[in-house]
PDB file of C-alpha atoms in Angstrom:
ATOM      1  CA  ASN A   1     300.776  89.339 112.620  1.00  0.00           C
ATOM      2  CA  ALA A   2     300.713  90.033 108.890  1.00  0.00           C
ATOM      3  CA  GLY A   3     300.541  86.335 107.915  1.00  0.00           C
ATOM      4  CA  VAL A   4     301.141  85.842 104.187  1.00  0.00           C
ATOM      5  CA  THR A   5     301.555  88.975 102.105  1.00  0.00           C
ATOM      6  CA  GLN A   6     301.460  89.003  98.318  1.00  0.00           C
ATOM      7  CA  THR A   7     302.280  91.873  96.005  1.00  0.00           C
ATOM      8  CA  PRO A   8     301.019  93.197  93.708  1.00  0.00           C
ATOM      9  CA  LYS A   9     297.258  92.627  93.973  1.00  0.00           C
ATOM     10  CA  PHE A  10     296.670  93.335  90.293  1.00  0.00           C
ATOM     11  CA  GLN A  11     298.958  93.321  87.274  1.00  0.00           C
ATOM     12  CA  VAL A  12     298.559  93.631  83.531  1.00  0.00           C
ATOM     13  CA  LEU A  13     301.423  92.420  81.355  1.00  0.00           C
ATOM     14  CA  LYS A  14     302.063  92.351  77.663  1.00  0.00           C
ATOM     15  CA  THR A  15     302.957  89.034  76.069  1.00  0.00           C
ATOM     16  CA  GLY A  16     306.669  88.436  76.426  1.00  0.00           C
ATOM     17  CA  GLN A  17     307.189  90.692  79.436  1.00  0.00           C
ATOM     18  CA  SER A  18     308.681  89.369  82.622  1.00  0.00           C
ATOM     19  CA  MET A  19     307.717  90.029  86.215  1.00  0.00           C
ATOM     20  CA  THR A  20     308.052  88.718  89.742  1.00  0.00           C
ATOM     21  CA  LEU A  21     305.186  88.069  92.109  1.00  0.00           C
ATOM     22  CA  GLN A  22     306.296  88.588  95.669  1.00  0.00           C
ATOM     23  CA  CYS A  23     305.287  86.479  98.644  1.00  0.00           C
ATOM     24  CA  ALA A  24     306.395  86.909 102.239  1.00  0.00           C
ATOM     25  CA  GLN A  25     305.337  85.230 105.461  1.00  0.00           C
ATOM     26  CA  ASP A  26     306.181  86.097 109.050  1.00  0.00           C
ATOM     27  CA  MET A  27     305.162  82.844 110.747  1.00  0.00           C
ATOM     28  CA  ASN A  28     308.499  81.048 110.337  1.00  0.00           C
ATOM     29  CA  HIS A  29     306.816  78.348 108.240  1.00  0.00           C
ATOM     30  CA  GLU A  30     309.140  75.986 106.427  1.00  0.00           C
ATOM     31  CA  TYR A  31     306.722  75.078 103.662  1.00  0.00           C
ATOM     32  CA  MET A  32     305.655  77.599 101.018  1.00  0.00           C
ATOM     33  CA  SER A  33     303.854  77.107  97.741  1.00  0.00           C
ATOM     34  CA  TRP A  34     302.375  78.871  94.741  1.00  0.00           C
ATOM     35  CA  TYR A  35     299.017  78.013  93.176  1.00  0.00           C
ATOM     36  CA  ARG A  36     297.093  79.331  90.251  1.00  0.00           C
ATOM     37  CA  GLN A  37     293.310  79.486  90.356  1.00  0.00           C
ATOM     38  CA  ASP A  38     291.378  79.216  87.126  1.00  0.00           C
ATOM     39  CA  PRO A  39     287.608  78.854  86.612  1.00  0.00           C
ATOM     40  CA  GLY A  40     286.584  75.218  86.645  1.00  0.00           C
ATOM     41  CA  MET A  41     290.134  74.072  87.400  1.00  0.00           C
ATOM     42  CA  GLY A  42     290.385  74.708  91.116  1.00  0.00           C
ATOM     43  CA  LEU A  43     293.808  75.469  92.565  1.00  0.00           C
ATOM     44  CA  ARG A  44     296.775  73.909  90.825  1.00  0.00           C
ATOM     45  CA  LEU A  45     300.206  73.735  92.400  1.00  0.00           C
ATOM     46  CA  ILE A  46     302.929  75.533  90.433  1.00  0.00           C
ATOM     47  CA  HIS A  47     306.028  75.241  92.649  1.00  0.00           C
ATOM     48  CA  TYR A  48     306.706  74.590  96.277  1.00  0.00           C
ATOM     49  CA  SER A  49     309.515  74.772  98.797  1.00  0.00           C
ATOM     50  CA  VAL A  50     310.139  72.777 101.955  1.00  0.00           C
ATOM     51  CA  GLY A  51     312.754  75.184 103.267  1.00  0.00           C
ATOM     52  CA  ALA A  52     315.324  77.795 102.346  1.00  0.00           C
ATOM     53  CA  GLY A  53     317.362  76.650  99.366  1.00  0.00           C
ATOM     54  CA  ILE A  54     314.978  73.814  98.463  1.00  0.00           C
ATOM     55  CA  THR A  55     312.349  74.090  95.736  1.00  0.00           C
ATOM     56  CA  ASP A  56     310.487  71.617  93.556  1.00  0.00           C
ATOM     57  CA  GLN A  57     307.959  71.556  90.763  1.00  0.00           C
ATOM     58  CA  GLY A  58     304.275  71.111  91.244  1.00  0.00           C
ATOM     59  CA  GLU A  59     301.571  70.188  88.782  1.00  0.00           C
ATOM     60  CA  VAL A  60     301.911  73.124  86.345  1.00  0.00           C
ATOM     61  CA  PRO A  61     305.493  74.492  86.572  1.00  0.00           C
ATOM     62  CA  ASN A  62     306.157  75.412  82.933  1.00  0.00           C
ATOM     63  CA  GLY A  63     306.776  79.109  82.382  1.00  0.00           C
ATOM     64  CA  TYR A  64     307.492  79.834  86.044  1.00  0.00           C
ATOM     65  CA  ASN A  65     310.639  79.950  88.167  1.00  0.00           C
ATOM     66  CA  VAL A  66     311.041  80.166  91.920  1.00  0.00           C
ATOM     67  CA  SER A  67     313.806  80.524  94.471  1.00  0.00           C
ATOM     68  CA  ARG A  68     313.873  80.413  98.254  1.00  0.00           C
ATOM     69  CA  SER A  69     316.854  82.270  99.665  1.00  0.00           C
ATOM     70  CA  THR A  70     315.216  82.964 103.031  1.00  0.00           C
ATOM     71  CA  THR A  71     312.548  81.298 105.130  1.00  0.00           C
ATOM     72  CA  GLU A  72     310.310  84.345 104.768  1.00  0.00           C
ATOM     73  CA  ASP A  73     310.288  84.976 101.023  1.00  0.00           C
ATOM     74  CA  PHE A  74     309.213  82.865  98.067  1.00  0.00           C
ATOM     75  CA  PRO A  75     308.991  84.917  94.840  1.00  0.00           C
ATOM     76  CA  LEU A  76     307.454  83.562  91.637  1.00  0.00           C
ATOM     77  CA  ARG A  77     308.988  84.685  88.343  1.00  0.00           C
ATOM     78  CA  LEU A  78     307.355  84.753  84.956  1.00  0.00           C
ATOM     79  CA  LEU A  79     310.205  84.973  82.457  1.00  0.00           C
ATOM     80  CA  SER A  80     308.153  85.567  79.308  1.00  0.00           C
ATOM     81  CA  ALA A  81     304.476  86.052  80.013  1.00  0.00           C
ATOM     82  CA  ALA A  82     301.887  84.339  77.831  1.00  0.00           C
ATOM     83  CA  PRO A  83     298.092  84.830  77.669  1.00  0.00           C
ATOM     84  CA  SER A  84     297.699  81.309  79.089  1.00  0.00           C
ATOM     85  CA  GLN A  85     299.218  82.620  82.313  1.00  0.00           C
ATOM     86  CA  THR A  86     296.283  84.932  82.890  1.00  0.00           C
ATOM     87  CA  SER A  87     295.035  83.746  86.248  1.00  0.00           C
ATOM     88  CA  VAL A  88     294.752  84.469  89.946  1.00  0.00           C
ATOM     89  CA  TYR A  89     297.878  83.439  91.827  1.00  0.00           C
ATOM     90  CA  PHE A  90     297.940  82.457  95.480  1.00  0.00           C
ATOM     91  CA  CYS A  91     300.901  81.976  97.747  1.00  0.00           C
ATOM     92  CA  ALA A  92     300.536  79.799 100.836  1.00  0.00           C
ATOM     93  CA  SER A  93     302.644  78.785 103.799  1.00  0.00           C
ATOM     94  CA  SER A  94     302.298  76.069 106.383  1.00  0.00           C
ATOM     95  CA  SER A  95     304.172  74.152 109.002  1.00  0.00           C
ATOM     96  CA  ASP A  96     304.257  70.419 109.627  1.00  0.00           C
ATOM     97  CA  ARG A  97     301.182  69.392 107.580  1.00  0.00           C
ATOM     98  CA  ALA A  98     299.035  71.824 109.522  1.00  0.00           C
ATOM     99  CA  GLU A  99     296.729  74.569 108.298  1.00  0.00           C
ATOM    100  CA  ALA A 100     297.895  76.392 105.179  1.00  0.00           C
ATOM    101  CA  PHE A 101     297.703  80.186 105.297  1.00  0.00           C
ATOM    102  CA  PHE A 102     297.045  81.979 102.042  1.00  0.00           C
ATOM    103  CA  GLY A 103     297.845  85.396 100.698  1.00  0.00           C
ATOM    104  CA  GLN A 104     295.122  87.604  99.290  1.00  0.00           C
ATOM    105  CA  GLY A 105     295.996  86.695  95.718  1.00  0.00           C
ATOM    106  CA  THR A 106     297.418  88.424  92.639  1.00  0.00           C
ATOM    107  CA  ARG A 107     295.124  88.864  89.665  1.00  0.00           C
ATOM    108  CA  LEU A 108     297.327  88.748  86.569  1.00  0.00           C
ATOM    109  CA  THR A 109     296.186  89.541  83.054  1.00  0.00           C
ATOM    110  CA  VAL A 110     298.471  88.933  80.077  1.00  0.00           C
ATOM    111  CA  VAL A 111     297.417  90.701  76.891  1.00  0.00           C
TER     112      VAL A 111
ATOM    113  CA  ALA B   1     299.388  59.843  93.084  1.00  0.00           C
ATOM    114  CA  GLN B   2     296.877  61.792  95.099  1.00  0.00           C
ATOM    115  CA  ARG B   3     293.667  63.172  93.683  1.00  0.00           C
ATOM    116  CA  VAL B   4     290.616  64.981  95.000  1.00  0.00           C
ATOM    117  CA  THR B   5     287.281  64.963  93.211  1.00  0.00           C
ATOM    118  CA  GLN B   6     284.435  67.351  93.876  1.00  0.00           C
ATOM    119  CA  PRO B   7     281.668  66.242  91.539  1.00  0.00           C
ATOM    120  CA  GLU B   8     279.506  69.364  91.827  1.00  0.00           C
ATOM    121  CA  LYS B   9     280.754  72.640  90.356  1.00  0.00           C
ATOM    122  CA  LEU B  10     277.643  74.472  91.535  1.00  0.00           C
ATOM    123  CA  LEU B  11     275.234  73.823  94.375  1.00  0.00           C
ATOM    124  CA  SER B  12     272.217  75.967  95.119  1.00  0.00           C
ATOM    125  CA  VAL B  13     269.998  75.568  98.181  1.00  0.00           C
ATOM    126  CA  PHE B  14     267.478  77.652 100.082  1.00  0.00           C
ATOM    127  CA  LYS B  15     268.142  79.139 103.477  1.00  0.00           C
ATOM    128  CA  GLY B  16     267.372  76.643 106.211  1.00  0.00           C
ATOM    129  CA  ALA B  17     267.792  73.618 103.963  1.00  0.00           C
ATOM    130  CA  PRO B  18     270.424  70.971 104.602  1.00  0.00           C
ATOM    131  CA  VAL B  19     273.519  71.090 102.471  1.00  0.00           C
ATOM    132  CA  GLU B  20     276.093  68.457 101.565  1.00  0.00           C
ATOM    133  CA  LEU B  21     279.186  69.164  99.504  1.00  0.00           C
ATOM    134  CA  LYS B  22     280.721  65.985  98.201  1.00  0.00           C
ATOM    135  CA  CYS B  23     284.407  65.145  98.182  1.00  0.00           C
ATOM    136  CA  ASN B  24     286.067  61.902  97.149  1.00  0.00           C
ATOM    137  CA  TYR B  25     289.779  61.267  97.222  1.00  0.00           C
ATOM    138  CA  SER B  26     292.276  58.871  95.769  1.00  0.00           C
ATOM    139  CA  TYR B  27     295.301  57.993  97.847  1.00  0.00           C
ATOM    140  CA  SER B  28     296.739  54.634  98.787  1.00  0.00           C
ATOM    141  CA  GLY B  29     297.828  55.513 102.314  1.00  0.00           C
ATOM    142  CA  SER B  30     296.283  57.477 105.159  1.00  0.00           C
ATOM    143  CA  PRO B  31     295.719  61.046 104.018  1.00  0.00           C
ATOM    144  CA  GLU B  32     294.952  64.202 105.890  1.00  0.00           C
ATOM    145  CA  LEU B  33     291.801  65.849 104.580  1.00  0.00           C
ATOM    146  CA  PHE B  34     290.789  69.486 104.754  1.00  0.00           C
ATOM    147  CA  TRP B  35     287.992  71.766 103.687  1.00  0.00           C
ATOM    148  CA  TYR B  36     288.953  75.305 102.704  1.00  0.00           C
ATOM    149  CA  VAL B  37     286.491  78.114 102.008  1.00  0.00           C
ATOM    150  CA  GLN B  38     286.808  81.267  99.960  1.00  0.00           C
ATOM    151  CA  TYR B  39     284.210  83.951 100.569  1.00  0.00           C
ATOM    152  CA  SER B  40     283.698  86.592  97.922  1.00  0.00           C
ATOM    153  CA  ARG B  41     286.825  88.744  97.493  1.00  0.00           C
ATOM    154  CA  GLN B  42     288.571  87.120 100.435  1.00  0.00           C
ATOM    155  CA  ARG B  43     291.533  84.798 100.699  1.00  0.00           C
ATOM    156  CA  LEU B  44     291.179  81.073 101.173  1.00  0.00           C
ATOM    157  CA  GLN B  45     290.918  79.971 104.757  1.00  0.00           C
ATOM    158  CA  LEU B  46     290.713  76.675 106.543  1.00  0.00           C
ATOM    159  CA  LEU B  47     287.221  75.564 107.503  1.00  0.00           C
ATOM    160  CA  LEU B  48     287.795  72.028 108.796  1.00  0.00           C
ATOM    161  CA  ARG B  49     290.414  69.316 109.011  1.00  0.00           C
ATOM    162  CA  HIS B  50     289.474  65.738 109.660  1.00  0.00           C
ATOM    163  CA  ILE B  51     291.818  65.112 112.570  1.00  0.00           C
ATOM    164  CA  SER B  52     290.194  67.940 114.546  1.00  0.00           C
ATOM    165  CA  ARG B  53     286.760  66.332 114.383  1.00  0.00           C
ATOM    166  CA  GLU B  54     285.166  69.641 115.299  1.00  0.00           C
ATOM    167  CA  SER B  55     282.217  71.630 113.993  1.00  0.00           C
ATOM    168  CA  ILE B  56     282.974  75.043 112.537  1.00  0.00           C
ATOM    169  CA  LYS B  57     280.148  77.453 111.664  1.00  0.00           C
ATOM    170  CA  GLY B  58     277.783  74.482 111.923  1.00  0.00           C
ATOM    171  CA  PHE B  59     279.695  72.458 109.323  1.00  0.00           C
ATOM    172  CA  THR B  60     280.950  68.944 109.954  1.00  0.00           C
ATOM    173  CA  ALA B  61     282.851  66.472 107.823  1.00  0.00           C
ATOM    174  CA  ASP B  62     283.521  62.818 108.458  1.00  0.00           C
ATOM    175  CA  LEU B  63     286.312  60.868 106.864  1.00  0.00           C
ATOM    176  CA  ASN B  64     284.984  57.598 105.412  1.00  0.00           C
ATOM    177  CA  LYS B  65     288.009  55.523 104.485  1.00  0.00           C
ATOM    178  CA  GLY B  66     285.892  52.730 103.030  1.00  0.00           C
ATOM    179  CA  GLU B  67     284.238  55.059 100.545  1.00  0.00           C
ATOM    180  CA  THR B  68     287.302  57.376 100.360  1.00  0.00           C
ATOM    181  CA  SER B  69     285.041  60.328 100.995  1.00  0.00           C
ATOM    182  CA  PHE B  70     285.098  63.460 103.129  1.00  0.00           C
ATOM    183  CA  HIS B  71     281.752  65.107 102.534  1.00  0.00           C
ATOM    184  CA  LEU B  72     280.971  68.472 104.134  1.00  0.00           C
ATOM    185  CA  LYS B  73     277.560  68.829 105.753  1.00  0.00           C
ATOM    186  CA  LYS B  74     275.454  71.441 107.451  1.00  0.00           C
ATOM    187  CA  PRO B  75     271.899  70.801 108.640  1.00  0.00           C
ATOM    188  CA  PHE B  76     270.573  74.343 108.107  1.00  0.00           C
ATOM    189  CA  ALA B  77     272.243  76.510 105.476  1.00  0.00           C
ATOM    190  CA  GLN B  78     272.577  80.270 105.987  1.00  0.00           C
ATOM    191  CA  GLU B  79     272.963  82.969 103.353  1.00  0.00           C
ATOM    192  CA  GLU B  80     276.420  83.810 104.690  1.00  0.00           C
ATOM    193  CA  ASP B  81     277.518  80.271 103.812  1.00  0.00           C
ATOM    194  CA  SER B  82     277.533  81.240 100.137  1.00  0.00           C
ATOM    195  CA  ALA B  83     281.124  80.757  99.023  1.00  0.00           C
ATOM    196  CA  MET B  84     283.519  78.560  97.073  1.00  0.00           C
ATOM    197  CA  TYR B  85     284.437  75.402  98.953  1.00  0.00           C
ATOM    198  CA  TYR B  86     287.538  73.365  98.247  1.00  0.00           C
ATOM    199  CA  CYS B  87     288.333  69.901  99.507  1.00  0.00           C
ATOM    200  CA  ALA B  88     292.063  69.234  99.862  1.00  0.00           C
ATOM    201  CA  LEU B  89     294.400  66.401 100.767  1.00  0.00           C
ATOM    202  CA  ILE B  90     297.924  65.919 102.067  1.00  0.00           C
ATOM    203  CA  GLY B  91     299.348  62.446 101.557  1.00  0.00           C
ATOM    204  CA  GLY B  92     302.545  60.763 102.567  1.00  0.00           C
ATOM    205  CA  SER B  93     305.389  62.519 104.285  1.00  0.00           C
ATOM    206  CA  ASN B  94     305.292  65.671 102.193  1.00  0.00           C
ATOM    207  CA  TYR B  95     303.472  68.938 102.678  1.00  0.00           C
ATOM    208  CA  LYS B  96     301.883  69.145  99.246  1.00  0.00           C
ATOM    209  CA  LEU B  97     298.250  70.166  99.425  1.00  0.00           C
ATOM    210  CA  THR B  98     296.205  68.819  96.510  1.00  0.00           C
ATOM    211  CA  PHE B  99     292.912  70.587  95.871  1.00  0.00           C
ATOM    212  CA  GLY B 100     289.702  69.558  94.203  1.00  0.00           C
ATOM    213  CA  LYS B 101     288.183  71.841  91.596  1.00  0.00           C
ATOM    214  CA  GLY B 102     285.841  73.416  94.088  1.00  0.00           C
ATOM    215  CA  THR B 103     282.088  73.727  94.587  1.00  0.00           C
ATOM    216  CA  LEU B 104     280.382  77.093  94.478  1.00  0.00           C
ATOM    217  CA  LEU B 105     277.617  77.083  97.071  1.00  0.00           C
ATOM    218  CA  THR B 106     274.795  79.586  96.770  1.00  0.00           C
ATOM    219  CA  VAL B 107     272.283  79.862  99.583  1.00  0.00           C
ATOM    220  CA  ASN B 108     269.146  81.621  98.422  1.00  0.00           C
ATOM    221  CA  PRO B 109     266.899  83.612 100.772  1.00  0.00           C
TER     222      PRO B 109
END
């Protein structure tokens, strides 16, 4: 079982560039979410989805878009990267308020 | 609104000493509380959830609804316990997991 897989692990972007962070899970979980982890700030929820075709905003959604066309995939798009988006991004999936499984993280630097 | 507060950013203890990582929450209903741990260069993983009422790696946590707390305790800390610990909450009928800001535990030899 692969669990939750995120790609890439590392990325450097120039200000204004766009990119997509990929997240896939093979556990048939209905709930998926994206967090960013910043020093002293903990994990903050960016966007989440309760099933295919359904997404909603979390605590810090500005500058990010998501879509959920399948149960397995939940990509996170940065349309125009800014230095403030330098962070470590984690994708997670869970089922029925149970344990959340996390990906290994994507370390993004925007210069 | 749901909120989780971890008052200590850093906690340093010696090996063999007791350790307590504090967590307080704000939620009007009956929440589900979790402790997640992130070891160096590893992904976050579940350590404990309150409904399990089990001890994992010697850690326990009791939900105190009166004090709205879910402190994590271990009687004898080990060096391998050094990690970042996050308290988290799910409230209501949704799946949203709200995290505290985390406590970095260092266990010194």
